[in-house]
Amino acid sequence: MSIWWSLHLRREAASVPLARRLLLGTMETAGVDPDICFDLSVALSEACANAVEHGGDTGHGDDSRGAYRVTAYLDGEKCRIEVTDSGPGFPASPAAPEAPRRPAPMAAVSYDAESGRGLSLIEELADHVTIGNKPGRGGAVVSFDKILKWQKGAPLMAV
């Protein structure tokens, strides 16, 4: 069985726990292993917090300037989560202006910094992470996948 949902959220701090609770409720109801639920909920919280903090107005005057989108897919043995915002996006590297990038490893992150650890934490918690910019009008896209483990007798376990 597959489960798919998408949220259009305001860039407000209160939206982060809302998205996290929806993801946790979905996975717990489906029978996903609690450790996997926890890892994905923390990763989602970090991605949403980044969208709230950095996904600001691009100056285009559209209705999405104060919002971001969270999409989650539980399909078979994998969960994929994508968080997109309408901000300026990630800075382009000179060699590949629109190529997705991987976050720096946790060892490269300064623990004295107030912020900047979220993307590295997502990489540590997920199996595959893609970070890039939306084509066209801009905005960041953070997507990550994790192989699911199921509780014994899970009602929606992949067959």
Short mmCIF file of C-alpha atoms in Angstrom, two decimals:
data_model
loop_
_atom_site.label_atom_id
_atom_site.label_comp_id
_atom_site.label_asym_id
_atom_site.label_seq_id
_atom_site.Cartn_x
_atom_site.Cartn_y
_atom_site.Cartn_z
CA MET A 1 0.00 0.00 0.00
CA SER A 2 1.12 3.54 -0.70
CA ILE A 3 0.41 6.66 1.32
CA TRP A 4 0.98 10.15 -0.08
CA TRP A 5 0.25 13.56 1.39
CA SER A 6 1.25 17.14 0.78
CA LEU A 7 0.96 20.19 3.02
CA HIS A 8 1.10 23.84 2.08
CA LEU A 9 2.30 25.59 5.25
CA ARG A 10 2.94 29.17 6.30
CA ARG A 11 6.52 30.08 7.14
CA GLU A 12 5.79 30.16 10.85
CA ALA A 13 7.54 28.26 13.63
CA ALA A 14 4.23 26.63 14.64
CA SER A 15 4.09 24.83 11.28
CA VAL A 16 7.15 22.69 12.06
CA PRO A 17 5.60 20.55 14.84
CA LEU A 18 2.40 20.28 12.79
CA ALA A 19 4.27 18.67 9.89
CA ARG A 20 6.24 16.46 12.30
CA ARG A 21 3.09 15.22 14.08
CA LEU A 22 1.35 14.42 10.78
CA LEU A 23 4.35 12.40 9.61
CA LEU A 24 4.65 10.57 12.94
CA GLY A 25 0.93 9.79 13.01
CA THR A 26 1.01 8.47 9.47
CA MET A 27 4.02 6.23 10.06
CA GLU A 28 2.84 4.97 13.46
CA THR A 29 -0.60 4.11 12.03
CA ALA A 30 1.04 2.28 9.13
CA GLY A 31 3.22 0.29 11.54
CA VAL A 32 6.65 1.71 10.75
CA ASP A 33 9.38 0.86 13.26
CA PRO A 34 9.58 3.56 16.01
CA ASP A 35 13.29 4.23 15.42
CA ILE A 36 12.65 4.95 11.74
CA CYS A 37 9.69 7.16 12.71
CA PHE A 38 11.90 9.16 15.06
CA ASP A 39 14.76 9.57 12.54
CA LEU A 40 12.43 10.78 9.79
CA SER A 41 10.51 13.11 12.10
CA VAL A 42 13.74 14.79 13.25
CA ALA A 43 14.97 15.11 9.65
CA LEU A 44 11.63 16.60 8.61
CA SER A 45 11.74 19.06 11.51
CA GLU A 46 15.18 20.24 10.41
CA ALA A 47 14.10 20.65 6.77
CA CYS A 48 10.96 22.57 7.81
CA ALA A 49 12.93 24.78 10.20
CA ASN A 50 15.27 25.66 7.32
CA ALA A 51 12.31 26.53 5.09
CA VAL A 52 10.80 28.71 7.82
CA GLU A 53 14.08 30.52 8.46
CA HIS A 54 15.51 30.82 4.95
CA GLY A 55 12.58 30.37 2.54
CA GLY A 56 11.62 34.03 2.43
CA ASP A 57 10.11 36.29 -0.16
CA THR A 58 11.78 36.23 -3.56
CA GLY A 59 10.35 39.61 -4.48
CA HIS A 60 8.07 38.15 -7.17
CA GLY A 61 4.88 39.16 -5.35
CA ASP A 62 3.19 35.76 -5.57
CA ASP A 63 1.03 34.09 -2.91
CA SER A 64 3.68 31.47 -2.07
CA ARG A 65 6.14 33.98 -0.59
CA GLY A 66 5.12 33.22 2.98
CA ALA A 67 4.70 29.48 2.53
CA TYR A 68 6.50 26.23 1.95
CA ARG A 69 5.39 22.74 0.94
CA VAL A 70 6.00 19.36 2.55
CA THR A 71 5.30 16.19 0.60
CA ALA A 72 5.69 12.67 1.99
CA TYR A 73 5.43 9.32 0.21
CA LEU A 74 5.39 5.97 1.98
CA ASP A 75 5.58 3.46 -0.82
CA GLY A 76 6.59 -0.13 -0.35
CA GLU A 77 9.87 -0.27 1.51
CA LYS A 78 10.77 3.43 1.27
CA CYS A 79 9.69 6.80 2.58
CA ARG A 80 10.54 9.91 0.58
CA ILE A 81 10.07 13.40 1.99
CA GLU A 82 10.45 16.66 0.08
CA VAL A 83 10.40 20.18 1.49
CA THR A 84 10.29 23.09 -0.98
CA ASP A 85 10.20 26.80 -0.32
CA SER A 86 9.92 29.96 -2.41
CA GLY A 87 13.00 31.74 -1.10
CA PRO A 88 16.25 32.56 -2.86
CA GLY A 89 17.42 28.93 -2.81
CA PHE A 90 20.90 27.64 -2.16
CA PRO A 91 23.91 29.52 -3.53
CA ALA A 92 25.04 28.10 -6.85
CA SER A 93 28.51 26.65 -7.09
CA PRO A 94 30.61 28.13 -9.91
CA ALA A 95 31.19 24.72 -11.53
CA ALA A 96 27.56 23.57 -11.58
CA PRO A 97 25.04 26.38 -11.00
CA GLU A 98 21.90 24.24 -10.59
CA ALA A 99 23.35 20.84 -9.64
CA PRO A 100 21.99 19.22 -6.50
CA ARG A 101 24.56 19.00 -3.74
CA ARG A 102 25.11 16.91 -0.67
CA PRO A 103 25.51 18.56 2.71
CA ALA A 104 28.89 18.63 4.43
CA PRO A 105 29.60 15.63 6.63
CA MET A 106 28.84 16.03 10.33
CA ALA A 107 32.58 16.05 11.13
CA ALA A 108 32.97 19.22 9.05
CA VAL A 109 30.33 21.13 11.02
CA SER A 110 31.39 23.48 13.80
CA TYR A 111 29.42 22.74 16.94
CA ASP A 112 30.05 26.29 18.13
CA ALA A 113 27.83 27.63 15.35
CA GLU A 114 24.26 28.58 16.26
CA SER A 115 22.88 27.19 13.03
CA GLY A 116 24.00 25.28 9.97
CA ARG A 117 23.81 21.74 11.34
CA GLY A 118 20.33 20.92 10.04
CA LEU A 119 21.32 19.71 6.57
CA SER A 120 24.13 17.59 7.98
CA LEU A 121 21.76 16.09 10.53
CA ILE A 122 19.30 15.22 7.76
CA GLU A 123 22.12 13.44 5.92
CA GLU A 124 22.99 11.44 9.03
CA LEU A 125 19.37 10.36 9.60
CA ALA A 126 18.34 9.57 6.00
CA ASP A 127 19.67 7.04 3.50
CA HIS A 128 19.78 9.44 0.54
CA VAL A 129 19.64 13.26 0.53
CA THR A 130 19.32 15.66 -2.40
CA ILE A 131 19.62 19.41 -1.93
CA GLY A 132 19.08 21.85 -4.77
CA ASN A 133 17.03 24.66 -6.21
CA LYS A 134 13.70 24.65 -8.00
CA PRO A 135 14.05 25.49 -11.68
CA GLY A 136 12.69 28.81 -12.86
CA ARG A 137 11.49 31.21 -10.17
CA GLY A 138 13.71 29.86 -7.43
CA GLY A 139 13.39 28.31 -4.05
CA ALA A 140 15.17 25.50 -2.28
CA VAL A 141 14.32 21.80 -2.46
CA VAL A 142 15.47 19.35 0.21
CA SER A 143 14.45 15.75 -0.37
CA PHE A 144 15.47 12.64 1.51
CA ASP A 145 14.68 8.94 1.49
CA LYS A 146 14.86 6.21 4.10
CA ILE A 147 14.33 2.48 3.80
CA LEU A 148 11.47 1.50 6.09
CA LYS A 149 11.46 -1.18 8.74
CA TRP A 150 8.09 -2.44 9.87
CA GLN A 151 6.74 -3.58 13.21
CA LYS A 152 5.55 -7.17 13.34
CA GLY A 153 1.95 -7.32 12.12
CA ALA A 154 2.02 -3.78 10.73
CA PRO A 155 -1.35 -3.04 9.09
CA LEU A 156 0.14 -1.36 6.02
CA MET A 157 3.39 -3.28 5.74
CA ALA A 158 4.69 -3.68 2.22
CA VAL A 159 4.10 -7.15 0.83
#
